[in-house]
């Protein structure tokens, strides 16, 4: 394992107080772990901005009685089968369905997929959650 490096940070005392209160509330054991997570968050955001290969998770909720909607959702996923790693369908009640679709691809391509699917008529709610393949992070 590569040895960790240490560095000092100058910070306004009030900012430090707020940071310490926040990371304690979030359950971090120490500042170092919180700062490592913030750096990784920055790097993953940059991967998305640079249109690198990333992982996206799209979650949608819809009523499967809506005319042609289940077929449209299925057809759309077949058109993008190369980017879809996995999907999960949950019957929430007698009419509402939740679908989670995990995708791997260029950030722009995944964003377009999410925008089009979430924007499909009849989809009640949809979100895109972005993460990394992990291959570029130590
Ligand atoms: Ni269902």
Short mmCIF file of N, CA and C and ligand atoms in Angstrom, two decimals:
data_model
loop_
_atom_site.label_atom_id
_atom_site.label_comp_id
_atom_site.label_asym_id
_atom_site.label_seq_id
_atom_site.Cartn_x
_atom_site.Cartn_y
_atom_site.Cartn_z
N UNK A 1 0.84 -1.19 0.00
CA UNK A 1 0.00 0.00 0.00
C UNK A 1 0.87 1.25 0.00
N UNK A 2 0.53 2.23 -0.83
CA UNK A 2 1.28 3.48 -0.89
C UNK A 2 1.07 4.25 0.41
N UNK A 3 2.18 4.80 0.93
CA UNK A 3 2.10 5.54 2.19
C UNK A 3 1.31 6.83 2.00
N UNK A 4 0.49 7.16 2.97
CA UNK A 4 -0.32 8.39 2.90
C UNK A 4 0.56 9.62 3.10
N UNK A 5 0.18 10.72 2.47
CA UNK A 5 0.89 11.98 2.68
C UNK A 5 0.03 12.86 3.58
N UNK A 6 0.69 13.75 4.31
CA UNK A 6 -0.03 14.68 5.18
C UNK A 6 0.12 16.09 4.64
N UNK A 7 -0.92 16.89 4.78
CA UNK A 7 -0.80 18.30 4.40
C UNK A 7 -1.62 19.16 5.36
N UNK A 8 -1.19 20.40 5.53
CA UNK A 8 -1.87 21.32 6.44
C UNK A 8 -2.86 22.18 5.68
N UNK A 9 -3.92 22.59 6.36
CA UNK A 9 -4.94 23.41 5.71
C UNK A 9 -5.22 24.63 6.59
N UNK A 10 -5.16 25.83 6.01
CA UNK A 10 -5.56 27.05 6.73
C UNK A 10 -7.04 27.26 6.47
N UNK A 11 -7.79 27.52 7.53
CA UNK A 11 -9.24 27.61 7.38
C UNK A 11 -9.80 28.58 8.44
N UNK A 12 -10.84 29.30 8.09
CA UNK A 12 -11.52 30.21 9.03
C UNK A 12 -12.07 29.36 10.17
N UNK A 13 -11.88 29.80 11.44
CA UNK A 13 -12.33 28.98 12.58
C UNK A 13 -13.81 28.63 12.54
N UNK A 14 -14.63 29.57 12.05
CA UNK A 14 -16.07 29.29 11.98
C UNK A 14 -16.37 28.20 10.95
N UNK A 15 -15.62 28.23 9.84
CA UNK A 15 -15.78 27.20 8.81
C UNK A 15 -15.37 25.83 9.37
N UNK A 16 -14.29 25.82 10.12
CA UNK A 16 -13.83 24.57 10.74
C UNK A 16 -14.87 24.05 11.74
N UNK A 17 -15.46 24.97 12.53
CA UNK A 17 -16.45 24.57 13.51
C UNK A 17 -17.66 23.92 12.82
N UNK A 18 -18.10 24.58 11.74
CA UNK A 18 -19.26 24.04 11.00
C UNK A 18 -18.93 22.70 10.35
N UNK A 19 -17.73 22.60 9.80
CA UNK A 19 -17.30 21.36 9.15
C UNK A 19 -17.26 20.22 10.18
N UNK A 20 -16.64 20.49 11.33
CA UNK A 20 -16.54 19.46 12.37
C UNK A 20 -17.92 19.02 12.86
N UNK A 21 -18.85 19.98 13.01
CA UNK A 21 -20.20 19.64 13.46
C UNK A 21 -20.90 18.76 12.42
N UNK A 22 -20.72 19.14 11.15
CA UNK A 22 -21.36 18.38 10.08
C UNK A 22 -20.82 16.96 9.97
N UNK A 23 -19.49 16.83 9.99
CA UNK A 23 -18.94 15.48 9.82
C UNK A 23 -19.23 14.59 11.02
N UNK A 24 -19.36 15.22 12.20
CA UNK A 24 -19.73 14.42 13.38
C UNK A 24 -21.17 13.92 13.21
N UNK A 25 -22.05 14.82 12.73
CA UNK A 25 -23.45 14.43 12.51
C UNK A 25 -23.55 13.33 11.45
N UNK A 26 -22.64 13.37 10.48
CA UNK A 26 -22.66 12.36 9.42
C UNK A 26 -21.96 11.07 9.84
N UNK A 27 -21.35 11.08 11.00
CA UNK A 27 -20.76 9.86 11.54
C UNK A 27 -19.32 9.59 11.14
N UNK A 28 -18.63 10.61 10.62
CA UNK A 28 -17.22 10.40 10.30
C UNK A 28 -16.41 10.26 11.57
N UNK A 29 -15.39 9.38 11.53
CA UNK A 29 -14.54 9.16 12.70
C UNK A 29 -13.55 10.30 12.89
N UNK A 30 -13.13 10.91 11.76
CA UNK A 30 -12.16 12.00 11.84
C UNK A 30 -12.23 12.86 10.58
N UNK A 31 -11.53 14.02 10.64
CA UNK A 31 -11.54 14.95 9.51
C UNK A 31 -10.91 14.36 8.26
N UNK A 32 -9.86 13.57 8.45
CA UNK A 32 -9.16 13.02 7.28
C UNK A 32 -10.10 12.21 6.39
N UNK A 33 -10.91 11.37 7.01
CA UNK A 33 -11.81 10.53 6.20
C UNK A 33 -12.85 11.40 5.48
N UNK A 34 -13.34 12.45 6.16
CA UNK A 34 -14.31 13.35 5.53
C UNK A 34 -13.67 14.09 4.35
N UNK A 35 -12.43 14.54 4.53
CA UNK A 35 -11.75 15.28 3.47
C UNK A 35 -11.43 14.34 2.29
N UNK A 36 -11.04 13.10 2.57
CA UNK A 36 -10.82 12.12 1.48
C UNK A 36 -12.10 11.93 0.67
N UNK A 37 -13.24 11.84 1.36
CA UNK A 37 -14.52 11.66 0.66
C UNK A 37 -14.86 12.90 -0.19
N UNK A 38 -14.58 14.10 0.34
CA UNK A 38 -14.84 15.32 -0.42
C UNK A 38 -13.98 15.37 -1.69
N UNK A 39 -12.72 14.96 -1.55
CA UNK A 39 -11.82 14.95 -2.72
C UNK A 39 -12.33 13.96 -3.77
N UNK A 40 -12.74 12.78 -3.32
CA UNK A 40 -13.28 11.78 -4.25
C UNK A 40 -14.56 12.30 -4.93
N UNK A 41 -15.39 13.01 -4.17
CA UNK A 41 -16.62 13.59 -4.72
C UNK A 41 -16.27 14.58 -5.84
N UNK A 42 -15.28 15.44 -5.59
CA UNK A 42 -14.80 16.39 -6.60
C UNK A 42 -14.33 15.66 -7.85
N UNK A 43 -13.54 14.60 -7.64
CA UNK A 43 -12.95 13.87 -8.77
C UNK A 43 -14.03 13.17 -9.60
N UNK A 44 -15.04 12.62 -8.92
CA UNK A 44 -16.13 11.95 -9.64
C UNK A 44 -16.95 12.99 -10.42
N UNK A 45 -17.19 14.15 -9.82
CA UNK A 45 -17.90 15.22 -10.53
C UNK A 45 -17.13 15.62 -11.79
N UNK A 46 -15.80 15.64 -11.67
CA UNK A 46 -14.96 16.01 -12.82
C UNK A 46 -15.04 14.93 -13.91
N UNK A 47 -15.10 13.65 -13.50
CA UNK A 47 -15.25 12.56 -14.49
C UNK A 47 -16.52 12.79 -15.31
N UNK A 48 -17.60 13.22 -14.64
CA UNK A 48 -18.87 13.48 -15.33
C UNK A 48 -18.72 14.68 -16.26
N UNK A 49 -18.07 15.74 -15.76
CA UNK A 49 -17.90 16.94 -16.60
C UNK A 49 -17.02 16.66 -17.81
N UNK A 50 -16.04 15.77 -17.65
CA UNK A 50 -15.11 15.47 -18.75
C UNK A 50 -15.64 14.39 -19.70
N UNK A 51 -16.89 13.97 -19.50
CA UNK A 51 -17.54 12.98 -20.35
C UNK A 51 -16.77 11.66 -20.39
N UNK A 52 -16.24 11.26 -19.22
CA UNK A 52 -15.53 9.99 -19.14
C UNK A 52 -16.51 8.83 -19.01
N UNK A 53 -15.97 7.60 -18.98
CA UNK A 53 -16.83 6.44 -18.79
C UNK A 53 -17.23 6.39 -17.32
N UNK A 54 -18.53 6.42 -17.04
CA UNK A 54 -19.03 6.50 -15.67
C UNK A 54 -20.16 5.47 -15.47
N UNK A 55 -20.70 5.45 -14.27
CA UNK A 55 -21.85 4.59 -13.94
C UNK A 55 -23.00 5.50 -13.53
N UNK A 56 -24.17 5.27 -14.09
CA UNK A 56 -25.35 6.03 -13.73
C UNK A 56 -26.46 5.08 -13.33
N UNK A 57 -27.27 5.49 -12.38
CA UNK A 57 -28.43 4.70 -11.98
C UNK A 57 -29.68 5.55 -12.19
N UNK A 58 -30.57 5.06 -13.01
CA UNK A 58 -31.82 5.78 -13.29
C UNK A 58 -32.95 5.05 -12.56
N UNK A 59 -33.73 5.80 -11.81
CA UNK A 59 -34.89 5.23 -11.11
C UNK A 59 -36.14 5.91 -11.64
N UNK A 60 -37.12 5.13 -12.03
CA UNK A 60 -38.38 5.70 -12.52
C UNK A 60 -39.57 5.05 -11.81
N UNK A 61 -40.63 5.82 -11.68
CA UNK A 61 -41.90 5.31 -11.12
C UNK A 61 -42.99 5.62 -12.13
N UNK A 62 -43.81 4.61 -12.45
CA UNK A 62 -44.90 4.82 -13.40
C UNK A 62 -46.04 3.85 -13.12
N UNK A 63 -47.18 4.21 -13.68
CA UNK A 63 -48.37 3.36 -13.56
C UNK A 63 -48.39 2.44 -14.78
N UNK A 64 -48.33 1.12 -14.53
CA UNK A 64 -48.22 0.21 -15.68
C UNK A 64 -49.55 0.06 -16.45
N UNK A 65 -50.64 0.65 -15.90
CA UNK A 65 -51.90 0.65 -16.66
C UNK A 65 -51.94 1.75 -17.72
N UNK A 66 -50.98 2.69 -17.61
CA UNK A 66 -50.94 3.76 -18.61
C UNK A 66 -50.68 3.14 -19.98
N UNK A 67 -51.52 3.49 -20.91
CA UNK A 67 -51.51 2.88 -22.23
C UNK A 67 -50.12 2.89 -22.89
N UNK A 68 -49.66 1.73 -23.31
CA UNK A 68 -48.40 1.55 -24.04
C UNK A 68 -47.13 1.88 -23.26
N UNK A 69 -47.27 2.40 -22.03
CA UNK A 69 -46.06 2.82 -21.30
C UNK A 69 -45.11 1.67 -20.97
N UNK A 70 -45.59 0.53 -20.43
CA UNK A 70 -44.66 -0.57 -20.15
C UNK A 70 -43.89 -1.01 -21.40
N UNK A 71 -44.57 -1.07 -22.54
CA UNK A 71 -43.91 -1.45 -23.80
C UNK A 71 -42.88 -0.41 -24.20
N UNK A 72 -43.22 0.87 -24.03
CA UNK A 72 -42.30 1.95 -24.38
C UNK A 72 -41.03 1.87 -23.53
N UNK A 73 -41.21 1.63 -22.22
CA UNK A 73 -40.07 1.54 -21.30
C UNK A 73 -39.19 0.34 -21.66
N UNK A 74 -39.81 -0.77 -21.97
CA UNK A 74 -39.06 -1.97 -22.34
C UNK A 74 -38.33 -1.77 -23.67
N UNK A 75 -39.02 -1.22 -24.65
CA UNK A 75 -38.44 -0.99 -25.96
C UNK A 75 -37.23 -0.06 -25.86
N UNK A 76 -37.37 0.98 -25.07
CA UNK A 76 -36.29 1.96 -24.89
C UNK A 76 -35.05 1.27 -24.31
N UNK A 77 -35.27 0.37 -23.36
CA UNK A 77 -34.12 -0.33 -22.75
C UNK A 77 -33.49 -1.30 -23.74
N UNK A 78 -34.31 -1.93 -24.59
CA UNK A 78 -33.73 -2.82 -25.61
C UNK A 78 -32.87 -2.04 -26.59
N UNK A 79 -33.29 -0.81 -26.90
CA UNK A 79 -32.50 0.03 -27.82
C UNK A 79 -31.14 0.39 -27.23
N UNK A 80 -31.04 0.36 -25.90
CA UNK A 80 -29.79 0.76 -25.22
C UNK A 80 -29.16 -0.42 -24.46
N UNK A 81 -29.40 -1.65 -24.92
CA UNK A 81 -28.95 -2.82 -24.16
C UNK A 81 -27.44 -2.86 -23.95
N UNK A 82 -26.69 -2.24 -24.86
CA UNK A 82 -25.23 -2.26 -24.73
C UNK A 82 -24.75 -1.47 -23.51
N UNK A 83 -25.50 -0.45 -23.10
CA UNK A 83 -25.10 0.41 -21.97
C UNK A 83 -25.69 -0.06 -20.65
N UNK A 84 -26.69 -0.93 -20.70
CA UNK A 84 -27.39 -1.32 -19.45
C UNK A 84 -26.73 -2.54 -18.81
N UNK A 85 -26.26 -2.36 -17.60
CA UNK A 85 -25.60 -3.45 -16.88
C UNK A 85 -26.62 -4.34 -16.19
N UNK A 86 -27.69 -3.70 -15.68
CA UNK A 86 -28.71 -4.47 -14.96
C UNK A 86 -29.95 -3.61 -14.77
N UNK A 87 -31.08 -4.25 -14.56
CA UNK A 87 -32.27 -3.48 -14.21
C UNK A 87 -33.12 -4.29 -13.24
N UNK A 88 -33.91 -3.56 -12.49
CA UNK A 88 -34.72 -4.17 -11.44
C UNK A 88 -36.12 -3.59 -11.53
N UNK A 89 -37.13 -4.45 -11.49
CA UNK A 89 -38.51 -4.00 -11.54
C UNK A 89 -39.19 -4.38 -10.23
N UNK A 90 -39.82 -3.40 -9.60
CA UNK A 90 -40.56 -3.66 -8.35
C UNK A 90 -42.01 -3.25 -8.55
N UNK A 91 -42.96 -4.16 -8.24
CA UNK A 91 -44.39 -3.82 -8.29
C UNK A 91 -44.73 -3.16 -6.96
N UNK A 92 -44.86 -1.85 -6.93
CA UNK A 92 -45.05 -1.12 -5.67
C UNK A 92 -46.44 -1.34 -5.08
N UNK A 93 -47.44 -1.42 -5.95
CA UNK A 93 -48.81 -1.72 -5.53
C UNK A 93 -49.54 -2.28 -6.76
N UNK A 94 -50.88 -2.25 -6.76
CA UNK A 94 -51.59 -2.87 -7.88
C UNK A 94 -51.38 -2.15 -9.21
N UNK A 95 -50.96 -0.89 -9.17
CA UNK A 95 -50.76 -0.19 -10.45
C UNK A 95 -49.40 0.47 -10.62
N UNK A 96 -48.71 0.83 -9.53
CA UNK A 96 -47.44 1.54 -9.65
C UNK A 96 -46.24 0.61 -9.69
N UNK A 97 -45.31 0.94 -10.58
CA UNK A 97 -44.09 0.18 -10.75
C UNK A 97 -42.89 1.08 -10.52
N UNK A 98 -41.83 0.51 -9.98
CA UNK A 98 -40.56 1.21 -9.85
C UNK A 98 -39.53 0.43 -10.65
N UNK A 99 -38.73 1.13 -11.42
CA UNK A 99 -37.69 0.46 -12.17
C UNK A 99 -36.37 1.16 -11.91
N UNK A 100 -35.31 0.36 -11.67
CA UNK A 100 -33.97 0.89 -11.45
C UNK A 100 -33.09 0.32 -12.56
N UNK A 101 -32.43 1.20 -13.28
CA UNK A 101 -31.62 0.78 -14.42
C UNK A 101 -30.18 1.26 -14.19
N UNK A 102 -29.24 0.34 -14.20
CA UNK A 102 -27.83 0.69 -13.99
C UNK A 102 -27.13 0.72 -15.34
N UNK A 103 -26.49 1.84 -15.63
CA UNK A 103 -25.87 2.03 -16.94
C UNK A 103 -24.38 2.33 -16.81
N UNK A 104 -23.63 1.91 -17.84
CA UNK A 104 -22.20 2.23 -17.92
C UNK A 104 -21.96 2.83 -19.28
N UNK A 105 -21.31 4.00 -19.30
CA UNK A 105 -21.03 4.63 -20.58
C UNK A 105 -20.51 6.03 -20.38
N UNK A 106 -20.35 6.76 -21.49
CA UNK A 106 -19.92 8.15 -21.40
C UNK A 106 -20.98 8.97 -20.68
N UNK A 107 -20.54 9.94 -19.88
CA UNK A 107 -21.46 10.73 -19.07
C UNK A 107 -22.57 11.37 -19.90
N UNK A 108 -22.21 11.95 -21.03
CA UNK A 108 -23.20 12.63 -21.86
C UNK A 108 -24.27 11.68 -22.37
N UNK A 109 -23.81 10.48 -22.77
CA UNK A 109 -24.71 9.45 -23.29
C UNK A 109 -25.69 8.99 -22.20
N UNK A 110 -25.18 8.81 -20.97
CA UNK A 110 -26.03 8.37 -19.85
C UNK A 110 -27.03 9.47 -19.48
N UNK A 111 -26.57 10.72 -19.51
CA UNK A 111 -27.48 11.85 -19.22
C UNK A 111 -28.62 11.91 -20.24
N UNK A 112 -28.26 11.72 -21.52
CA UNK A 112 -29.29 11.75 -22.58
C UNK A 112 -30.29 10.61 -22.38
N UNK A 113 -29.77 9.41 -22.06
CA UNK A 113 -30.65 8.27 -21.80
C UNK A 113 -31.63 8.62 -20.68
N UNK A 114 -31.08 9.15 -19.55
CA UNK A 114 -31.92 9.47 -18.39
C UNK A 114 -32.95 10.55 -18.74
N UNK A 115 -32.51 11.60 -19.44
CA UNK A 115 -33.44 12.69 -19.78
C UNK A 115 -34.59 12.17 -20.64
N UNK A 116 -34.25 11.34 -21.61
CA UNK A 116 -35.31 10.84 -22.52
C UNK A 116 -36.26 9.91 -21.80
N UNK A 117 -35.72 9.00 -20.97
CA UNK A 117 -36.58 8.05 -20.27
C UNK A 117 -37.46 8.78 -19.24
N UNK A 118 -36.84 9.65 -18.44
CA UNK A 118 -37.59 10.37 -17.41
C UNK A 118 -38.62 11.30 -18.05
N UNK A 119 -38.30 11.81 -19.25
CA UNK A 119 -39.21 12.72 -19.94
C UNK A 119 -40.31 12.02 -20.72
N UNK A 120 -40.29 10.68 -20.73
CA UNK A 120 -41.33 9.94 -21.45
C UNK A 120 -42.69 10.21 -20.82
N UNK A 121 -43.68 10.47 -21.66
CA UNK A 121 -45.03 10.76 -21.18
C UNK A 121 -45.55 9.63 -20.30
N UNK A 122 -46.02 9.96 -19.11
CA UNK A 122 -46.58 8.94 -18.22
C UNK A 122 -45.65 8.55 -17.09
N UNK A 123 -44.35 8.87 -17.21
CA UNK A 123 -43.43 8.58 -16.10
C UNK A 123 -43.73 9.60 -15.00
N UNK A 124 -44.09 9.08 -13.81
CA UNK A 124 -44.50 9.99 -12.73
C UNK A 124 -43.32 10.71 -12.11
N UNK A 125 -42.21 9.98 -11.93
CA UNK A 125 -41.03 10.59 -11.32
C UNK A 125 -39.79 9.81 -11.74
N UNK A 126 -38.70 10.52 -11.92
CA UNK A 126 -37.46 9.85 -12.29
C UNK A 126 -36.25 10.61 -11.78
N UNK A 127 -35.21 9.85 -11.44
CA UNK A 127 -33.97 10.49 -10.99
C UNK A 127 -32.78 9.80 -11.64
N UNK A 128 -31.71 10.56 -11.80
CA UNK A 128 -30.43 9.99 -12.25
C UNK A 128 -29.43 10.21 -11.13
N UNK A 129 -28.79 9.13 -10.72
CA UNK A 129 -27.75 9.22 -9.70
C UNK A 129 -26.44 8.84 -10.36
N UNK A 130 -25.43 9.67 -10.18
CA UNK A 130 -24.17 9.42 -10.87
C UNK A 130 -23.07 8.97 -9.95
N UNK A 131 -22.30 7.98 -10.41
CA UNK A 131 -21.11 7.57 -9.66
C UNK A 131 -19.99 7.24 -10.65
N UNK A 132 -19.00 6.54 -10.19
CA UNK A 132 -17.79 6.29 -10.96
C UNK A 132 -17.62 4.79 -11.19
N UNK A 133 -16.81 4.43 -12.19
CA UNK A 133 -16.46 3.01 -12.35
C UNK A 133 -15.47 2.61 -11.25
N UNK A 134 -14.88 3.61 -10.59
CA UNK A 134 -13.92 3.35 -9.51
C UNK A 134 -12.51 3.11 -10.00
N UNK A 135 -12.34 2.92 -11.31
CA UNK A 135 -11.02 2.54 -11.83
C UNK A 135 -10.00 3.67 -11.80
N UNK A 136 -10.47 4.91 -11.68
CA UNK A 136 -9.53 6.04 -11.68
C UNK A 136 -9.31 6.62 -10.28
N UNK A 137 -9.94 6.00 -9.28
CA UNK A 137 -9.80 6.51 -7.91
C UNK A 137 -8.96 5.55 -7.06
N UNK A 138 -8.02 6.10 -6.29
CA UNK A 138 -7.27 5.23 -5.37
C UNK A 138 -8.12 4.85 -4.16
NI1 LIG B 1 -44.74 -3.64 -12.01
#
